[in-house]
Structure formats: structure tokens, C-alpha cells
Amino acid sequence: MTLFQLLYASVARPGMDYDQLTDILRPAVDRNAERGLTGLLCYGGSIFLQALEGERVAVNRLYDSIVRDPRH
């Protein structure tokens, strides 16, 4: 497997709070592990910065679903 990396930034919808952020993060950790994905999610000042890495198809599928997510 060739490791593929993706880094992106997005703006959170107005009013994002800690509980909403953990609602995103907690299930994502398990799902990403099942898919062989690792990465990092940073949040501050209404901006998400995320690094994803894993097999190219898995990273692209995840990013496609992130793009459709109305929370940012």
C-alpha cells in the first residue's frame, strides 16, 4: 500500500461548540481505524484543519463525505 496524504482547511458552521466537536470526533476515530486511516483534526477560531492519511481510495471516499457534511 502506498500512503496517501491529504491536508485541507474548512470553516465550521456558526456556533460550533465543544459538544458538537466531540460529536464529530468520537465516532470518526473508530470509523477511521476500521478503514485504515489515520490523521489529525485541529479546530480553532471556527476553522478546521485536518490531515488524513491512508490508502488513496479510502482517503478520497472519506473526503467526499466530509465535503458533503453541513457542519462546515
PDB file of N, CA and C in Angstrom:
ATOM      1  N   MET A   1       0.842  -1.184   0.000  1.00  0.00           N
ATOM      2  CA  MET A   1       0.000   0.000   0.000  1.00  0.00           C
ATOM      3  C   MET A   1       0.884   1.243   0.000  1.00  0.00           C
ATOM      4  N   THR A   2       0.534   2.169  -0.854  1.00  0.00           N
ATOM      5  CA  THR A   2       1.198   3.460  -0.879  1.00  0.00           C
ATOM      6  C   THR A   2       0.428   4.413   0.020  1.00  0.00           C
ATOM      7  N   LEU A   3       1.133   5.085   0.895  1.00  0.00           N
ATOM      8  CA  LEU A   3       0.496   6.030   1.806  1.00  0.00           C
ATOM      9  C   LEU A   3       0.144   7.304   1.059  1.00  0.00           C
ATOM     10  N   PHE A   4      -1.104   7.692   1.154  1.00  0.00           N
ATOM     11  CA  PHE A   4      -1.606   8.902   0.515  1.00  0.00           C
ATOM     12  C   PHE A   4      -1.962   9.879   1.627  1.00  0.00           C
ATOM     13  N   GLN A   5      -1.632  11.148   1.449  1.00  0.00           N
ATOM     14  CA  GLN A   5      -1.915  12.160   2.468  1.00  0.00           C
ATOM     15  C   GLN A   5      -2.732  13.289   1.864  1.00  0.00           C
ATOM     16  N   LEU A   6      -3.649  13.797   2.667  1.00  0.00           N
ATOM     17  CA  LEU A   6      -4.495  14.918   2.254  1.00  0.00           C
ATOM     18  C   LEU A   6      -4.576  15.892   3.415  1.00  0.00           C
ATOM     19  N   LEU A   7      -4.371  17.149   3.139  1.00  0.00           N
ATOM     20  CA  LEU A   7      -4.487  18.217   4.136  1.00  0.00           C
ATOM     21  C   LEU A   7      -5.490  19.222   3.604  1.00  0.00           C
ATOM     22  N   TYR A   8      -6.472  19.580   4.430  1.00  0.00           N
ATOM     23  CA  TYR A   8      -7.447  20.569   3.996  1.00  0.00           C
ATOM     24  C   TYR A   8      -7.861  21.442   5.176  1.00  0.00           C
ATOM     25  N   ALA A   9      -8.419  22.588   4.862  1.00  0.00           N
ATOM     26  CA  ALA A   9      -8.979  23.501   5.862  1.00  0.00           C
ATOM     27  C   ALA A   9     -10.398  23.835   5.439  1.00  0.00           C
ATOM     28  N   SER A  10     -11.257  24.027   6.428  1.00  0.00           N
ATOM     29  CA  SER A  10     -12.628  24.432   6.149  1.00  0.00           C
ATOM     30  C   SER A  10     -13.134  25.295   7.296  1.00  0.00           C
ATOM     31  N   VAL A  11     -14.218  25.997   7.048  1.00  0.00           N
ATOM     32  CA  VAL A  11     -14.820  26.879   8.047  1.00  0.00           C
ATOM     33  C   VAL A  11     -16.012  26.164   8.668  1.00  0.00           C
ATOM     34  N   ALA A  12     -16.050  26.123   9.995  1.00  0.00           N
ATOM     35  CA  ALA A  12     -17.166  25.500  10.709  1.00  0.00           C
ATOM     36  C   ALA A  12     -18.408  26.364  10.579  1.00  0.00           C
ATOM     37  N   ARG A  13     -19.558  25.712  10.637  1.00  0.00           N
ATOM     38  CA  ARG A  13     -20.791  26.495  10.642  1.00  0.00           C
ATOM     39  C   ARG A  13     -20.811  27.346  11.911  1.00  0.00           C
ATOM     40  N   PRO A  14     -21.495  28.468  11.886  1.00  0.00           N
ATOM     41  CA  PRO A  14     -21.530  29.352  13.060  1.00  0.00           C
ATOM     42  C   PRO A  14     -22.067  28.632  14.299  1.00  0.00           C
ATOM     43  N   GLY A  15     -21.471  28.920  15.428  1.00  0.00           N
ATOM     44  CA  GLY A  15     -21.944  28.388  16.692  1.00  0.00           C
ATOM     45  C   GLY A  15     -21.400  27.025  17.081  1.00  0.00           C
ATOM     46  N   MET A  16     -20.402  26.514  16.365  1.00  0.00           N
ATOM     47  CA  MET A  16     -19.818  25.217  16.717  1.00  0.00           C
ATOM     48  C   MET A  16     -19.306  25.280  18.149  1.00  0.00           C
ATOM     49  N   ASP A  17     -19.701  24.307  18.972  1.00  0.00           N
ATOM     50  CA  ASP A  17     -19.231  24.280  20.353  1.00  0.00           C
ATOM     51  C   ASP A  17     -18.512  22.966  20.645  1.00  0.00           C
ATOM     52  N   TYR A  18     -18.016  22.840  21.864  1.00  0.00           N
ATOM     53  CA  TYR A  18     -17.221  21.671  22.241  1.00  0.00           C
ATOM     54  C   TYR A  18     -18.008  20.373  22.073  1.00  0.00           C
ATOM     55  N   ASP A  19     -19.261  20.365  22.506  1.00  0.00           N
ATOM     56  CA  ASP A  19     -20.064  19.146  22.390  1.00  0.00           C
ATOM     57  C   ASP A  19     -20.247  18.722  20.933  1.00  0.00           C
ATOM     58  N   GLN A  20     -20.477  19.677  20.052  1.00  0.00           N
ATOM     59  CA  GLN A  20     -20.632  19.357  18.635  1.00  0.00           C
ATOM     60  C   GLN A  20     -19.315  18.845  18.050  1.00  0.00           C
ATOM     61  N   LEU A  21     -18.224  19.426  18.488  1.00  0.00           N
ATOM     62  CA  LEU A  21     -16.915  18.982  18.012  1.00  0.00           C
ATOM     63  C   LEU A  21     -16.635  17.542  18.444  1.00  0.00           C
ATOM     64  N   THR A  22     -16.937  17.211  19.690  1.00  0.00           N
ATOM     65  CA  THR A  22     -16.720  15.834  20.139  1.00  0.00           C
ATOM     66  C   THR A  22     -17.700  14.876  19.474  1.00  0.00           C
ATOM     67  N   ASP A  23     -18.894  15.351  19.110  1.00  0.00           N
ATOM     68  CA  ASP A  23     -19.836  14.518  18.363  1.00  0.00           C
ATOM     69  C   ASP A  23     -19.279  14.131  16.998  1.00  0.00           C
ATOM     70  N   ILE A  24     -18.443  14.970  16.432  1.00  0.00           N
ATOM     71  CA  ILE A  24     -17.777  14.676  15.166  1.00  0.00           C
ATOM     72  C   ILE A  24     -16.600  13.719  15.400  1.00  0.00           C
ATOM     73  N   LEU A  25     -15.818  14.034  16.400  1.00  0.00           N
ATOM     74  CA  LEU A  25     -14.545  13.338  16.605  1.00  0.00           C
ATOM     75  C   LEU A  25     -14.698  11.911  17.119  1.00  0.00           C
ATOM     76  N   ARG A  26     -15.543  11.682  18.092  1.00  0.00           N
ATOM     77  CA  ARG A  26     -15.623  10.351  18.722  1.00  0.00           C
ATOM     78  C   ARG A  26     -15.941   9.229  17.733  1.00  0.00           C
ATOM     79  N   PRO A  27     -17.012   9.317  16.960  1.00  0.00           N
ATOM     80  CA  PRO A  27     -17.276   8.209  16.024  1.00  0.00           C
ATOM     81  C   PRO A  27     -16.258   8.139  14.881  1.00  0.00           C
ATOM     82  N   ALA A  28     -15.675   9.281  14.528  1.00  0.00           N
ATOM     83  CA  ALA A  28     -14.702   9.296  13.428  1.00  0.00           C
ATOM     84  C   ALA A  28     -13.457   8.493  13.771  1.00  0.00           C
ATOM     85  N   VAL A  29     -13.044   8.523  15.026  1.00  0.00           N
ATOM     86  CA  VAL A  29     -11.837   7.794  15.433  1.00  0.00           C
ATOM     87  C   VAL A  29     -12.006   6.301  15.147  1.00  0.00           C
ATOM     88  N   ASP A  30     -13.134   5.734  15.555  1.00  0.00           N
ATOM     89  CA  ASP A  30     -13.370   4.299  15.326  1.00  0.00           C
ATOM     90  C   ASP A  30     -13.540   3.980  13.849  1.00  0.00           C
ATOM     91  N   ARG A  31     -14.332   4.775  13.140  1.00  0.00           N
ATOM     92  CA  ARG A  31     -14.546   4.532  11.706  1.00  0.00           C
ATOM     93  C   ARG A  31     -13.246   4.616  10.934  1.00  0.00           C
ATOM     94  N   ASN A  32     -12.447   5.628  11.236  1.00  0.00           N
ATOM     95  CA  ASN A  32     -11.184   5.787  10.513  1.00  0.00           C
ATOM     96  C   ASN A  32     -10.249   4.613  10.771  1.00  0.00           C
ATOM     97  N   ALA A  33     -10.198   4.131  12.004  1.00  0.00           N
ATOM     98  CA  ALA A  33      -9.349   2.977  12.325  1.00  0.00           C
ATOM     99  C   ALA A  33      -9.806   1.752  11.534  1.00  0.00           C
ATOM    100  N   GLU A  34     -11.112   1.546  11.440  1.00  0.00           N
ATOM    101  CA  GLU A  34     -11.643   0.413  10.671  1.00  0.00           C
ATOM    102  C   GLU A  34     -11.248   0.502   9.200  1.00  0.00           C
ATOM    103  N   ARG A  35     -11.110   1.708   8.693  1.00  0.00           N
ATOM    104  CA  ARG A  35     -10.767   1.929   7.284  1.00  0.00           C
ATOM    105  C   ARG A  35      -9.270   2.045   7.050  1.00  0.00           C
ATOM    106  N   GLY A  36      -8.481   1.904   8.104  1.00  0.00           N
ATOM    107  CA  GLY A  36      -7.033   2.006   7.969  1.00  0.00           C
ATOM    108  C   GLY A  36      -6.547   3.428   7.783  1.00  0.00           C
ATOM    109  N   LEU A  37      -7.325   4.396   8.266  1.00  0.00           N
ATOM    110  CA  LEU A  37      -6.971   5.804   8.117  1.00  0.00           C
ATOM    111  C   LEU A  37      -6.450   6.368   9.429  1.00  0.00           C
ATOM    112  N   THR A  38      -5.497   7.255   9.311  1.00  0.00           N
ATOM    113  CA  THR A  38      -5.006   7.998  10.466  1.00  0.00           C
ATOM    114  C   THR A  38      -5.009   9.469  10.085  1.00  0.00           C
ATOM    115  N   GLY A  39      -4.765  10.309  11.075  1.00  0.00           N
ATOM    116  CA  GLY A  39      -4.726  11.724  10.760  1.00  0.00           C
ATOM    117  C   GLY A  39      -4.767  12.578  11.997  1.00  0.00           C
ATOM    118  N   LEU A  40      -5.118  13.826  11.770  1.00  0.00           N
ATOM    119  CA  LEU A  40      -5.124  14.826  12.816  1.00  0.00           C
ATOM    120  C   LEU A  40      -6.219  15.831  12.497  1.00  0.00           C
ATOM    121  N   LEU A  41      -6.987  16.206  13.517  1.00  0.00           N
ATOM    122  CA  LEU A  41      -8.005  17.235  13.352  1.00  0.00           C
ATOM    123  C   LEU A  41      -7.714  18.352  14.336  1.00  0.00           C
ATOM    124  N   CYS A  42      -7.558  19.554  13.817  1.00  0.00           N
ATOM    125  CA  CYS A  42      -7.357  20.745  14.643  1.00  0.00           C
ATOM    126  C   CYS A  42      -8.538  21.672  14.431  1.00  0.00           C
ATOM    127  N   TYR A  43      -8.929  22.359  15.502  1.00  0.00           N
ATOM    128  CA  TYR A  43     -10.050  23.292  15.402  1.00  0.00           C
ATOM    129  C   TYR A  43      -9.753  24.508  16.257  1.00  0.00           C
ATOM    130  N   GLY A  44      -9.957  25.671  15.694  1.00  0.00           N
ATOM    131  CA  GLY A  44      -9.787  26.913  16.434  1.00  0.00           C
ATOM    132  C   GLY A  44     -10.249  28.078  15.599  1.00  0.00           C
ATOM    133  N   GLY A  45     -10.880  29.053  16.249  1.00  0.00           N
ATOM    134  CA  GLY A  45     -11.321  30.242  15.531  1.00  0.00           C
ATOM    135  C   GLY A  45     -12.261  29.927  14.387  1.00  0.00           C
ATOM    136  N   SER A  46     -13.110  28.910  14.560  1.00  0.00           N
ATOM    137  CA  SER A  46     -14.083  28.476  13.553  1.00  0.00           C
ATOM    138  C   SER A  46     -13.457  27.824  12.325  1.00  0.00           C
ATOM    139  N   ILE A  47     -12.195  27.435  12.417  1.00  0.00           N
ATOM    140  CA  ILE A  47     -11.503  26.804  11.289  1.00  0.00           C
ATOM    141  C   ILE A  47     -11.114  25.375  11.670  1.00  0.00           C
ATOM    142  N   PHE A  48     -11.433  24.425  10.778  1.00  0.00           N
ATOM    143  CA  PHE A  48     -10.931  23.065  10.874  1.00  0.00           C
ATOM    144  C   PHE A  48      -9.686  22.962  10.014  1.00  0.00           C
ATOM    145  N   LEU A  49      -8.694  22.281  10.513  1.00  0.00           N
ATOM    146  CA  LEU A  49      -7.535  21.889   9.723  1.00  0.00           C
ATOM    147  C   LEU A  49      -7.380  20.402   9.959  1.00  0.00           C
ATOM    148  N   GLN A  50      -7.434  19.623   8.890  1.00  0.00           N
ATOM    149  CA  GLN A  50      -7.350  18.184   9.044  1.00  0.00           C
ATOM    150  C   GLN A  50      -6.340  17.596   8.086  1.00  0.00           C
ATOM    151  N   ALA A  51      -5.565  16.659   8.622  1.00  0.00           N
ATOM    152  CA  ALA A  51      -4.661  15.848   7.819  1.00  0.00           C
ATOM    153  C   ALA A  51      -5.199  14.424   7.856  1.00  0.00           C
ATOM    154  N   LEU A  52      -5.327  13.819   6.710  1.00  0.00           N
ATOM    155  CA  LEU A  52      -5.772  12.430   6.585  1.00  0.00           C
ATOM    156  C   LEU A  52      -4.691  11.653   5.870  1.00  0.00           C
ATOM    157  N   GLU A  53      -4.509  10.395   6.266  1.00  0.00           N
ATOM    158  CA  GLU A  53      -3.563   9.557   5.540  1.00  0.00           C
ATOM    159  C   GLU A  53      -4.013   8.107   5.577  1.00  0.00           C
ATOM    160  N   GLY A  54      -3.713   7.439   4.484  1.00  0.00           N
ATOM    161  CA  GLY A  54      -4.084   6.042   4.330  1.00  0.00           C
ATOM    162  C   GLY A  54      -4.056   5.686   2.857  1.00  0.00           C
ATOM    163  N   GLU A  55      -4.765   4.634   2.501  1.00  0.00           N
ATOM    164  CA  GLU A  55      -4.871   4.209   1.107  1.00  0.00           C
ATOM    165  C   GLU A  55      -5.671   5.263   0.334  1.00  0.00           C
ATOM    166  N   ARG A  56      -5.250   5.554  -0.879  1.00  0.00           N
ATOM    167  CA  ARG A  56      -5.834   6.660  -1.659  1.00  0.00           C
ATOM    168  C   ARG A  56      -7.355   6.571  -1.779  1.00  0.00           C
ATOM    169  N   VAL A  57      -7.886   5.428  -2.109  1.00  0.00           N
ATOM    170  CA  VAL A  57      -9.336   5.294  -2.297  1.00  0.00           C
ATOM    171  C   VAL A  57     -10.069   5.588  -0.984  1.00  0.00           C
ATOM    172  N   ALA A  58      -9.560   5.067   0.135  1.00  0.00           N
ATOM    173  CA  ALA A  58     -10.203   5.297   1.431  1.00  0.00           C
ATOM    174  C   ALA A  58     -10.160   6.772   1.818  1.00  0.00           C
ATOM    175  N   VAL A  59      -9.038   7.430   1.590  1.00  0.00           N
ATOM    176  CA  VAL A  59      -8.923   8.866   1.897  1.00  0.00           C
ATOM    177  C   VAL A  59      -9.888   9.660   1.023  1.00  0.00           C
ATOM    178  N   ASN A  60      -9.939   9.348  -0.254  1.00  0.00           N
ATOM    179  CA  ASN A  60     -10.840  10.075  -1.154  1.00  0.00           C
ATOM    180  C   ASN A  60     -12.306   9.863  -0.791  1.00  0.00           C
ATOM    181  N   ARG A  61     -12.678   8.651  -0.407  1.00  0.00           N
ATOM    182  CA  ARG A  61     -14.069   8.390  -0.002  1.00  0.00           C
ATOM    183  C   ARG A  61     -14.427   9.198   1.242  1.00  0.00           C
ATOM    184  N   LEU A  62     -13.520   9.210   2.204  1.00  0.00           N
ATOM    185  CA  LEU A  62     -13.779   9.981   3.415  1.00  0.00           C
ATOM    186  C   LEU A  62     -13.887  11.469   3.092  1.00  0.00           C
ATOM    187  N   TYR A  63     -12.973  11.975   2.295  1.00  0.00           N
ATOM    188  CA  TYR A  63     -13.015  13.400   1.957  1.00  0.00           C
ATOM    189  C   TYR A  63     -14.301  13.750   1.207  1.00  0.00           C
ATOM    190  N   ASP A  64     -14.757  12.885   0.325  1.00  0.00           N
ATOM    191  CA  ASP A  64     -16.026  13.124  -0.377  1.00  0.00           C
ATOM    192  C   ASP A  64     -17.179  13.270   0.615  1.00  0.00           C
ATOM    193  N   SER A  65     -17.188  12.440   1.659  1.00  0.00           N
ATOM    194  CA  SER A  65     -18.264  12.552   2.649  1.00  0.00           C
ATOM    195  C   SER A  65     -18.095  13.806   3.509  1.00  0.00           C
ATOM    196  N   ILE A  66     -16.871  14.201   3.788  1.00  0.00           N
ATOM    197  CA  ILE A  66     -16.618  15.425   4.559  1.00  0.00           C
ATOM    198  C   ILE A  66     -17.112  16.647   3.784  1.00  0.00           C
ATOM    199  N   VAL A  67     -16.864  16.672   2.494  1.00  0.00           N
ATOM    200  CA  VAL A  67     -17.280  17.800   1.664  1.00  0.00           C
ATOM    201  C   VAL A  67     -18.802  17.985   1.706  1.00  0.00           C
ATOM    202  N   ARG A  68     -19.537  16.876   1.818  1.00  0.00           N
ATOM    203  CA  ARG A  68     -20.996  16.955   1.863  1.00  0.00           C
ATOM    204  C   ARG A  68     -21.561  17.233   3.259  1.00  0.00           C
ATOM    205  N   ASP A  69     -20.707  17.236   4.266  1.00  0.00           N
ATOM    206  CA  ASP A  69     -21.147  17.424   5.657  1.00  0.00           C
ATOM    207  C   ASP A  69     -21.541  18.882   5.897  1.00  0.00           C
ATOM    208  N   PRO A  70     -22.780  19.131   6.326  1.00  0.00           N
ATOM    209  CA  PRO A  70     -23.251  20.512   6.506  1.00  0.00           C
ATOM    210  C   PRO A  70     -22.648  21.230   7.719  1.00  0.00           C
ATOM    211  N   ARG A  71     -21.865  20.546   8.526  1.00  0.00           N
ATOM    212  CA  ARG A  71     -21.289  21.205   9.704  1.00  0.00           C
ATOM    213  C   ARG A  71     -20.134  22.129   9.350  1.00  0.00           C
ATOM    214  N   HIS A  72     -19.720  22.130   8.101  1.00  0.00           N
ATOM    215  CA  HIS A  72     -18.682  23.074   7.644  1.00  0.00           C
ATOM    216  C   HIS A  72     -18.815  23.286   6.160  1.00  0.00           C
TER     217      HIS A  72
END
